[in-house]
Amino acid sequence: MAFDFKVADLSLAEFGRKEIRLAEHEMPGLMATRAEYGPSQPLKGAKIMGSLHMTVQTAVLIETLVALGAEVRWVSCNIFSTQDHAAAAVVVGPNGTPDNPQGVPVFAWKGETLEEYWWCTEQALTWPDGEGPNMILDDGGDATLLVHKGAEFEKAGAVPDPSTADSEEYAIVLGLLQRSLAADPRKWTTIASRIKGVTEETTTGVLRLYEMQREGKLLFPAINVNDSVTKSKFDNKYGIRHSLPDGIMRGTDVLIGGKVAVVCGYGDVGKGAAEALRGQGARVIVTEIDPINALQAAMDGYQVTVLEDVVETADIFITTTGNFNIITADHMARMKHQAIVGNVGHFDNEIDMAGLARIPGIEKIEIKPQVHEWRFADGHSIIVLSEGRLLNLGNATGHPSFVMSNSFTNQVIAQIELFTKPSEYPIGVYVLPKILDEKVARLHLDALGVKLTTLTKEQAAYIGVDIAGPYKSDHYRY
Ligand code: NAI
């Protein structure tokens, strides 16, 4: 059956399928989920709109959701993160051909413009039968934001006006809403009313959800997947430990050993970033605003100081804060020749790229896609990776399969929870019960040859837990 989609090149599907096959072996959690839930089809009737980096690992997630009965439409949550062969393979599907695609509608390609990005998001939210989506799987909250903003304008009877936007990207969002509301004045409230819930992948998206909940603006229940222990303490940390140096190396081929690297933020992502750079022999300096994280960094052996003190002497600068304006245009102008600047926090505003472009006399030279030399009027230059967007996905291929299996198994379980037990989740933001978190970890032990010790009945009673878990209280921090 013909269906709508937009990807770079369907002839890449065979390569994509081969990599998906290898990834499946590295994603035991997702494959176990297929085996456990496939026969009962808990997601039958679910129409899931997904907005999450369209990579090989995400392909295994998408096909797991389909194996559990869901209908799916997908976009990337970043303009540079799509792996075109993975997108093609998902559209073609395991049994289709490029001439006869039989998979899942995907709207994503590497190197979208911002206009294209938001167009893709709207396409995936617009179900051809007019009856979907009824679930969102989000990463960073852009799909959730579009539905909420659209519904907000509708309820207020207001017309979105792009000229009131405070950024180029928000102007694009307002323009899209203006056009879509002119065509269908009830589009976004209708979509919002059908949605049973959203499962959110990352720290930044979760922050947005709690904010909407606090302000009484949240329109449907949400599961915070990020704060499953088997997500943020694994993907954010061990994932970045792999994919950050991968991105720096693929982008620049620079030797990290001996360099001075600054990591801004020492949360879960910052911890993985600092460890990776130290592992390559860099001398790592951390910046933090939180005294607890700053003390952790110091105890872990890093120098902790302010950016101003090292901006002129360090070689590599990586932002991991989820905050904005961490590296300003003035900072970048003061950096030494060929300093490398990159971000792995969710949005591109950690580094003031707009301010950099406005510096008089500055010249942007493309070395290759997602690697740019910015030459200042005095002749010295810096290298910026992925235009300030997630460099581990823009310059490399994101986190590897095994760690994403942990994150995505949480995603699948969260989708099943919200879709099959709506009465247990009134509008609000939830985390998965610890017993399910432990289950996700358990599914990944065999592959690593881990032998788990079993509590005796007496030991379980002594520490006050069930032999089968959960083993920790909810306030335990790992
Ligand atoms: P987190 O909240 O654990 O860590 C952020 C840290 O930055 C905190 O310790 C905070 O105190 C610190 N911080 C805030 N403002 C700062 C400032 N002005 N200067 C220095 N430090 C500052 O968050 P997490 O989980 O580490 O995530 C960070 C970002 O990375 C989020 O945007 C998240 O969505 C994103 N992320 C990216 C991934 C990737 O693949 N690139 C994977 C997972 C998360």
Coordinates of C-alpha atoms and ligand atoms in Angstrom, one line a residue:
M1 CA 0.0 0.0 0.0
A2 CA 1.4 3.4 -0.9
F3 CA 2.1 5.8 2.0
D4 CA 3.6 9.2 2.3
F5 CA 7.2 9.7 3.5
K6 CA 10.3 11.8 2.8
V7 CA 13.8 10.6 3.2
A8 CA 17.1 11.2 1.3
D9 CA 17.5 8.1 -0.8
L10 CA 15.6 4.7 -0.6
S11 CA 18.5 3.0 -2.4
L12 CA 20.4 3.2 0.9
A13 CA 17.9 0.8 2.5
E14 CA 19.9 -2.4 2.0
F15 CA 22.9 -0.9 3.8
G16 CA 20.6 0.3 6.5
R17 CA 19.0 -3.1 6.9
K18 CA 22.4 -4.7 7.3
E19 CA 23.3 -2.3 10.1
I20 CA 19.9 -2.8 11.7
R21 CA 20.5 -6.5 11.7
L22 CA 23.8 -6.1 13.5
A23 CA 22.2 -3.5 16.0
E24 CA 19.5 -6.0 16.9
H25 CA 22.1 -8.3 18.4
E26 CA 23.4 -5.4 20.4
M27 CA 20.0 -4.4 21.7
P28 CA 18.9 -7.4 23.9
G29 CA 16.4 -5.4 25.9
L30 CA 14.4 -4.4 22.8
M31 CA 14.6 -7.9 21.3
A32 CA 13.5 -9.4 24.7
T33 CA 10.6 -7.0 24.7
R34 CA 9.5 -8.2 21.2
A35 CA 9.6 -11.8 22.4
E36 CA 7.7 -11.0 25.7
Y37 CA 5.0 -8.7 24.3
G38 CA 4.8 -9.6 20.6
P39 CA 2.2 -12.3 21.1
S40 CA -0.2 -10.2 23.2
Q41 CA 0.1 -7.0 20.9
P42 CA -0.3 -4.5 23.8
L43 CA 0.2 -1.5 21.3
K44 CA -2.5 -2.6 18.9
G45 CA -4.5 0.5 18.2
A46 CA -1.6 2.8 19.2
K47 CA -0.8 5.4 16.6
I48 CA 2.6 6.6 17.7
M49 CA 4.2 9.8 16.4
G50 CA 7.9 9.6 17.2
S51 CA 10.3 12.6 17.2
L52 CA 13.8 11.1 18.0
H53 CA 17.1 11.0 16.1
M54 CA 16.4 8.7 13.1
T55 CA 19.4 6.4 13.6
V56 CA 20.1 2.7 13.2
Q57 CA 19.3 2.2 16.9
T58 CA 16.0 4.2 16.6
A59 CA 15.1 1.9 13.6
V60 CA 15.3 -1.1 16.0
L61 CA 13.0 0.9 18.4
I62 CA 10.5 1.7 15.7
E63 CA 10.3 -1.9 14.5
T64 CA 9.9 -3.0 18.1
L65 CA 6.9 -0.7 18.5
V66 CA 5.5 -2.1 15.2
A67 CA 6.1 -5.7 16.4
L68 CA 4.0 -4.9 19.4
G69 CA 1.1 -3.8 17.3
A70 CA 1.6 0.0 16.9
E71 CA 1.2 2.2 13.8
V72 CA 4.1 4.6 13.7
R73 CA 5.1 7.9 11.9
W74 CA 8.6 9.3 12.6
V75 CA 10.8 12.3 12.4
S76 CA 14.3 13.2 13.7
C77 CA 14.5 15.7 16.6
N78 CA 17.6 17.3 15.2
I79 CA 18.4 18.6 11.7
F80 CA 21.8 16.8 11.5
S81 CA 21.2 13.5 13.4
T82 CA 19.4 11.4 10.8
Q83 CA 21.3 8.5 9.3
D84 CA 19.9 8.4 5.8
H85 CA 20.5 4.6 5.4
A86 CA 18.6 3.9 8.6
A87 CA 15.7 6.2 7.5
A88 CA 15.6 4.5 4.1
A89 CA 15.5 1.0 5.7
V90 CA 12.7 1.9 8.0
V91 CA 10.6 3.2 5.1
V92 CA 11.3 0.2 2.9
G93 CA 10.7 -2.2 5.9
P94 CA 12.1 -5.7 6.4
N95 CA 10.0 -7.2 3.6
G96 CA 9.7 -4.3 1.1
T97 CA 11.9 -3.0 -1.7
P98 CA 12.9 0.5 -2.7
D99 CA 10.3 0.2 -5.5
N100 CA 7.7 -1.1 -3.1
P101 CA 8.3 0.3 0.4
Q102 CA 6.3 -1.5 3.0
G103 CA 7.6 -0.1 6.3
V104 CA 6.9 3.0 8.3
P105 CA 6.5 6.6 7.1
V106 CA 9.6 8.6 8.1
F107 CA 10.1 12.3 7.4
A108 CA 13.8 12.9 8.0
W109 CA 17.1 13.4 6.3
K110 CA 20.6 14.5 7.4
G111 CA 21.0 18.3 6.9
E112 CA 17.4 19.6 7.0
T113 CA 16.8 23.3 7.1
L114 CA 14.9 24.5 10.2
E115 CA 11.8 25.1 7.9
E116 CA 12.1 21.5 6.7
Y117 CA 12.5 20.2 10.2
W118 CA 9.3 21.7 11.4
W119 CA 7.5 20.7 8.2
C120 CA 8.6 17.1 8.9
T121 CA 7.3 17.4 12.5
E122 CA 3.9 18.5 11.3
Q123 CA 3.8 15.7 8.7
A124 CA 4.4 13.1 11.3
L125 CA 1.7 14.6 13.5
T126 CA -0.8 14.6 10.7
W127 CA -2.2 11.2 10.3
P128 CA -3.7 10.5 6.9
D129 CA -6.8 8.8 8.3
G130 CA -7.4 11.9 10.4
E131 CA -7.5 9.7 13.5
G132 CA -4.0 9.8 14.8
P133 CA -1.7 10.2 16.6
N134 CA -2.9 9.0 20.0
M135 CA 0.6 8.7 21.5
I136 CA 3.8 10.7 21.2
L137 CA 7.4 9.5 21.7
D138 CA 9.5 12.6 22.1
D139 CA 13.1 13.6 22.5
G140 CA 13.6 17.2 23.6
G141 CA 9.9 18.0 23.5
D142 CA 9.5 19.6 20.1
A143 CA 6.5 17.5 19.0
T144 CA 4.9 18.0 22.4
L145 CA 5.6 21.8 22.1
L146 CA 4.0 22.1 18.7
V147 CA 0.8 20.4 19.8
H148 CA 0.7 22.5 23.0
K149 CA 1.5 25.8 21.3
G150 CA -1.1 25.2 18.5
A151 CA -3.8 24.3 21.1
E152 CA -2.9 27.3 23.2
F153 CA -3.4 29.7 20.2
E154 CA -6.7 27.9 19.3
K155 CA -8.1 28.2 22.8
A156 CA -7.2 31.8 23.0
G157 CA -8.6 32.5 19.6
A158 CA -5.4 34.2 18.7
V159 CA -3.5 34.3 15.4
P160 CA 0.2 33.3 15.7
D161 CA 2.4 36.2 14.4
P162 CA 5.9 35.3 13.4
S163 CA 7.1 38.9 13.7
T164 CA 6.6 38.6 17.5
A165 CA 9.1 35.7 17.8
D166 CA 12.4 36.2 19.7
S167 CA 14.3 33.8 17.5
E168 CA 14.5 32.6 13.9
E169 CA 13.4 29.1 14.9
Y170 CA 10.4 30.3 16.9
A171 CA 9.3 32.5 14.0
I172 CA 9.3 29.4 11.8
V173 CA 7.1 27.6 14.4
L174 CA 4.7 30.6 14.6
G175 CA 4.5 30.7 10.7
L176 CA 3.7 27.0 10.6
L177 CA 1.0 27.4 13.2
Q178 CA -0.4 30.4 11.4
R179 CA -0.7 28.4 8.2
S180 CA -2.1 25.2 9.8
L181 CA -4.7 27.1 11.8
A182 CA -5.8 29.0 8.7
A183 CA -6.4 25.7 7.0
D184 CA -8.0 24.0 10.0
P185 CA -8.9 26.1 13.0
R186 CA -9.4 23.0 15.2
K187 CA -6.3 21.1 14.1
W188 CA -4.2 21.2 17.3
T189 CA -6.9 20.9 20.0
T190 CA -8.3 17.9 18.0
I191 CA -4.8 16.3 18.0
A192 CA -4.3 17.1 21.7
S193 CA -7.6 15.6 22.7
R194 CA -6.7 12.3 21.1
I195 CA -3.3 11.9 22.7
K196 CA -3.2 9.5 25.6
G197 CA 0.3 10.4 26.5
V198 CA 3.9 11.2 25.7
T199 CA 7.0 9.4 26.7
E200 CA 10.0 11.8 26.9
E201 CA 13.6 10.8 26.3
T202 CA 15.9 13.5 27.5
T203 CA 16.7 15.9 30.3
T204 CA 15.8 19.1 28.4
G205 CA 12.4 17.7 27.2
V206 CA 11.6 16.5 30.8
L207 CA 12.4 20.0 32.1
R208 CA 9.8 21.4 29.6
L209 CA 7.2 18.9 30.8
Y210 CA 7.6 19.7 34.5
E211 CA 7.4 23.4 33.6
M212 CA 4.1 22.9 31.8
Q213 CA 2.8 20.8 34.6
R214 CA 3.6 23.5 37.2
E215 CA 1.9 26.1 35.0
G216 CA -1.2 23.9 34.6
K217 CA -0.6 23.8 30.9
L218 CA 0.1 20.1 30.3
L219 CA -2.7 18.6 28.1
F220 CA -1.9 14.9 28.5
P221 CA 0.0 12.6 30.8
A222 CA 3.7 12.1 30.4
I223 CA 6.3 9.5 31.4
N224 CA 9.8 10.9 32.1
V225 CA 11.9 8.2 30.6
N226 CA 15.1 10.2 31.1
D227 CA 15.0 9.7 34.8
S228 CA 14.7 5.9 34.7
V229 CA 18.1 5.0 36.2
T230 CA 18.8 2.7 33.3
K231 CA 18.4 5.8 31.0
S232 CA 20.1 8.9 32.4
K233 CA 22.8 7.0 34.4
F234 CA 23.7 5.0 31.3
D235 CA 22.9 6.7 28.0
N236 CA 23.7 10.2 29.2
K237 CA 26.9 9.1 30.8
Y238 CA 28.3 6.0 29.1
G239 CA 26.7 6.9 25.8
I240 CA 28.4 10.3 25.6
R241 CA 31.7 8.7 26.9
H242 CA 31.6 6.8 23.5
S243 CA 30.0 9.3 21.1
L244 CA 31.6 12.6 22.2
P245 CA 35.2 11.6 21.3
D246 CA 33.9 9.8 18.3
G247 CA 32.4 13.1 17.0
I248 CA 35.5 15.1 17.8
M249 CA 37.7 12.7 16.0
R250 CA 35.5 12.2 13.0
G251 CA 35.1 15.9 12.7
T252 CA 38.7 17.1 13.2
D253 CA 41.1 14.1 13.5
V254 CA 42.9 16.1 16.1
L255 CA 44.9 14.3 18.8
I256 CA 43.0 14.7 22.1
G257 CA 46.0 13.5 24.2
G258 CA 47.9 16.4 25.8
K259 CA 45.3 19.0 25.0
V260 CA 43.4 21.0 27.6
A261 CA 39.7 20.3 27.3
V262 CA 37.0 22.3 29.1
V263 CA 33.7 20.5 29.9
C264 CA 30.9 23.0 30.8
G265 CA 28.5 21.2 33.2
Y266 CA 29.2 18.1 35.3
G267 CA 25.8 16.4 35.2
D268 CA 25.3 12.9 33.7
V269 CA 26.4 14.0 30.3
G270 CA 29.3 16.1 31.6
K271 CA 30.6 13.2 33.7
G272 CA 30.7 11.0 30.6
A273 CA 32.3 13.7 28.5
A274 CA 35.0 14.5 31.1
E275 CA 35.9 10.8 31.6
A276 CA 36.1 10.2 27.8
L277 CA 38.4 13.2 27.3
R278 CA 40.6 12.2 30.2
G279 CA 40.7 8.7 28.9
Q280 CA 42.2 10.1 25.7
G281 CA 44.9 11.9 27.7
A282 CA 43.5 15.4 27.7
R283 CA 43.9 17.6 30.8
V284 CA 40.2 18.2 31.6
I285 CA 38.8 21.3 33.3
V286 CA 35.2 21.5 34.4
T287 CA 32.9 24.4 34.9
E288 CA 29.7 24.1 37.1
I289 CA 27.1 26.3 38.8
D290 CA 26.0 23.7 41.3
P291 CA 28.2 23.2 44.3
I292 CA 27.4 19.5 44.6
N293 CA 28.4 18.8 41.0
A294 CA 31.4 21.1 41.3
L295 CA 32.6 19.1 44.4
Q296 CA 32.0 15.8 42.6
A297 CA 34.2 17.0 39.7
A298 CA 36.9 18.1 42.1
M299 CA 36.8 14.8 44.0
D300 CA 37.0 13.0 40.6
G301 CA 40.2 14.8 40.1
Y302 CA 39.3 17.6 37.7
Q303 CA 40.3 21.2 38.0
V304 CA 37.0 23.2 38.5
T305 CA 37.1 26.8 37.5
V306 CA 35.2 29.5 35.5
L307 CA 35.3 29.7 31.7
E308 CA 36.8 33.2 31.8
D309 CA 40.0 31.9 33.4
V310 CA 40.7 29.3 30.7
V311 CA 39.0 30.6 27.6
E312 CA 42.3 31.9 26.1
T313 CA 44.4 28.8 26.9
A314 CA 42.3 25.7 26.4
D315 CA 42.2 23.7 23.2
I316 CA 38.7 22.0 23.2
F317 CA 35.4 23.4 24.7
I318 CA 32.4 21.1 25.1
T319 CA 29.0 22.3 26.5
T320 CA 26.8 19.8 28.3
T321 CA 24.6 22.0 30.5
G322 CA 21.1 22.0 28.9
N323 CA 21.3 25.7 29.6
F324 CA 21.9 28.6 27.2
N325 CA 24.6 31.2 26.4
I326 CA 27.3 29.1 28.0
I327 CA 29.9 30.0 25.4
T328 CA 29.4 33.6 24.2
A329 CA 30.6 35.2 21.0
D330 CA 33.1 37.2 23.1
H331 CA 34.5 33.9 24.6
M332 CA 35.0 32.5 21.1
A333 CA 36.7 35.6 19.9
R334 CA 39.2 35.3 22.7
M335 CA 40.0 31.6 22.1
K336 CA 43.3 30.5 20.7
H337 CA 43.9 29.7 17.1
Q338 CA 42.1 26.5 16.0
A339 CA 40.4 25.9 19.3
I340 CA 37.6 23.4 18.9
V341 CA 34.1 24.3 20.1
G342 CA 31.2 21.8 20.3
N343 CA 28.0 21.1 22.2
V344 CA 26.3 17.9 23.3
G345 CA 23.5 19.5 25.2
H346 CA 20.1 19.1 23.5
F347 CA 19.6 22.5 22.0
D348 CA 22.0 24.7 19.9
N349 CA 21.8 27.8 22.1
E350 CA 24.5 26.7 24.6
I351 CA 26.9 28.3 22.1
D352 CA 26.0 31.7 20.8
M353 CA 26.2 30.9 17.1
A354 CA 24.1 33.9 16.1
G355 CA 26.4 36.3 18.1
L356 CA 29.4 34.6 16.5
A357 CA 28.0 35.2 13.0
R358 CA 27.5 38.9 13.8
I359 CA 31.1 39.7 14.8
P360 CA 32.4 42.3 12.3
G361 CA 34.7 40.8 9.7
I362 CA 34.1 37.2 10.7
E363 CA 34.3 34.6 7.9
K364 CA 32.7 31.1 7.9
I365 CA 34.7 28.5 6.0
E366 CA 33.2 25.0 5.4
I367 CA 35.8 22.4 5.9
K368 CA 33.2 19.7 5.3
P369 CA 29.6 19.3 6.3
Q370 CA 29.1 20.0 10.1
V371 CA 32.8 21.2 10.5
H372 CA 33.3 24.9 10.1
E373 CA 36.3 27.2 10.6
W374 CA 35.3 30.7 11.8
R375 CA 38.0 33.1 10.9
F376 CA 38.1 36.4 12.8
A377 CA 39.2 39.7 11.2
D378 CA 42.7 39.4 12.9
G379 CA 43.3 36.1 11.0
H380 CA 43.0 33.6 13.8
S381 CA 40.2 31.1 13.7
I382 CA 38.2 28.5 15.7
I383 CA 36.6 25.3 14.6
V384 CA 32.9 24.8 15.4
L385 CA 31.3 21.4 15.2
S386 CA 27.8 20.8 13.9
E387 CA 27.0 24.5 14.0
G388 CA 26.6 24.2 17.8
R389 CA 24.1 21.4 17.6
L390 CA 24.6 17.9 19.2
L391 CA 28.0 17.0 17.8
N392 CA 27.9 13.4 18.8
L393 CA 25.0 12.9 16.4
G394 CA 26.0 15.5 13.8
N395 CA 29.7 14.5 13.5
A396 CA 29.4 10.9 14.5
T397 CA 26.5 8.4 14.8
G398 CA 25.3 9.1 18.3
H399 CA 25.4 6.6 21.1
P400 CA 26.0 2.9 20.3
S401 CA 23.3 0.3 20.2
F402 CA 23.9 -1.5 23.6
V403 CA 23.4 1.7 25.7
M404 CA 20.4 2.8 23.5
S405 CA 18.8 -0.6 24.1
N406 CA 18.5 0.4 27.8
S407 CA 17.0 3.8 27.0
F408 CA 14.6 2.4 24.3
T409 CA 13.4 -0.5 26.4
N410 CA 12.3 2.1 28.9
Q411 CA 10.6 3.9 26.1
V412 CA 8.7 0.8 24.9
I413 CA 7.6 -0.1 28.5
A414 CA 6.5 3.5 29.0
Q415 CA 4.5 3.5 25.8
I416 CA 2.8 0.3 26.9
E417 CA 2.0 1.8 30.4
L418 CA 0.4 5.0 29.1
F419 CA -1.5 3.3 26.3
T420 CA -2.8 0.3 28.2
K421 CA -3.4 1.8 31.6
P422 CA -4.8 5.4 31.0
S423 CA -6.8 5.3 34.3
E424 CA -3.5 4.9 36.3
Y425 CA -2.0 8.0 34.7
P426 CA -4.1 11.2 35.1
I427 CA -2.5 14.3 33.5
G428 CA 0.9 14.7 35.2
V429 CA 4.6 13.6 34.8
Y430 CA 5.6 10.2 36.0
V431 CA 8.7 8.0 36.2
L432 CA 8.5 4.2 35.6
P433 CA 8.3 2.1 38.8
K434 CA 11.7 0.9 40.0
I435 CA 10.9 -2.7 39.5
L436 CA 10.6 -2.0 35.7
D437 CA 13.9 0.0 35.8
E438 CA 15.5 -3.1 37.4
K439 CA 13.9 -5.3 34.7
V440 CA 15.5 -3.2 32.0
A441 CA 18.9 -3.6 33.6
R442 CA 18.3 -7.4 34.1
L443 CA 17.7 -7.8 30.3
H444 CA 21.2 -6.5 29.6
L445 CA 23.2 -8.6 32.0
D446 CA 23.5 -11.8 30.1
A447 CA 25.0 -10.2 27.1
L448 CA 27.9 -8.9 29.3
G449 CA 28.4 -12.2 31.1
V450 CA 27.3 -10.6 34.4
K451 CA 26.4 -13.1 37.2
L452 CA 24.1 -11.5 39.7
T453 CA 24.1 -12.6 43.3
T454 CA 20.7 -13.8 44.7
L455 CA 19.7 -12.6 48.1
T456 CA 18.9 -15.3 50.7
K457 CA 15.5 -15.0 52.3
E458 CA 17.2 -14.0 55.6
Q459 CA 19.3 -11.3 53.8
A460 CA 16.2 -9.9 52.0
A461 CA 14.4 -9.7 55.3
Y462 CA 17.4 -8.1 57.0
I463 CA 17.6 -5.2 54.5
G464 CA 13.8 -5.1 54.2
V465 CA 13.3 -5.9 50.5
D466 CA 11.7 -8.6 48.4
I467 CA 14.0 -11.2 46.9
A468 CA 12.7 -10.3 43.5
G469 CA 13.2 -6.5 44.0
P470 CA 12.9 -3.6 44.0
Y471 CA 16.1 -3.4 45.9
K472 CA 16.3 0.3 46.5
S473 CA 14.0 3.0 47.9
D474 CA 12.8 5.7 45.4
H475 CA 15.2 8.2 46.9
Y476 CA 18.3 6.1 46.4
R477 CA 20.6 7.9 43.9
Y478 CA 23.0 5.3 42.5
Ligands
NAI1 P1 22.1 17.4 34.1 O1 21.1 18.3 34.7 O2 22.4 16.2 34.8 O3 23.5 18.2 33.9 C1 23.6 19.5 33.5 C2 24.6 20.2 34.4 O4 25.0 21.5 33.9 C3 24.1 20.4 35.8 O5 25.0 19.8 36.8 C4 24.0 21.9 36.0 O6 24.3 22.4 37.3 C5 25.1 22.4 35.0 N1 25.0 23.8 34.5 C6 23.8 24.5 34.3 N2 24.1 25.7 33.9 C7 25.5 25.8 33.9 C8 26.4 26.9 33.5 N3 26.0 28.1 33.2 N4 27.7 26.6 33.6 C9 28.2 25.4 34.0 N5 27.3 24.3 34.3 C10 26.0 24.6 34.3 O7 21.7 17.1 32.6 P2 22.2 16.0 31.7 O8 21.4 14.8 31.8 O9 23.7 15.9 31.9 O10 21.9 16.6 30.3 C11 22.5 17.7 29.8 C12 22.0 18.1 28.4 O11 22.4 17.0 27.5 C13 20.5 18.2 28.3 O12 20.2 19.2 27.3 C14 20.1 16.8 27.7 O13 18.9 16.8 27.1 C15 21.3 16.5 26.8 N6 21.6 15.1 26.4 C16 22.3 15.0 25.3 C17 22.7 13.7 24.9 C18 23.4 13.5 23.7 O14 23.4 12.4 23.1 N7 24.1 14.5 23.2 C19 22.3 12.5 25.7 C20 21.5 12.8 26.9 C21 21.2 14.1 27.3

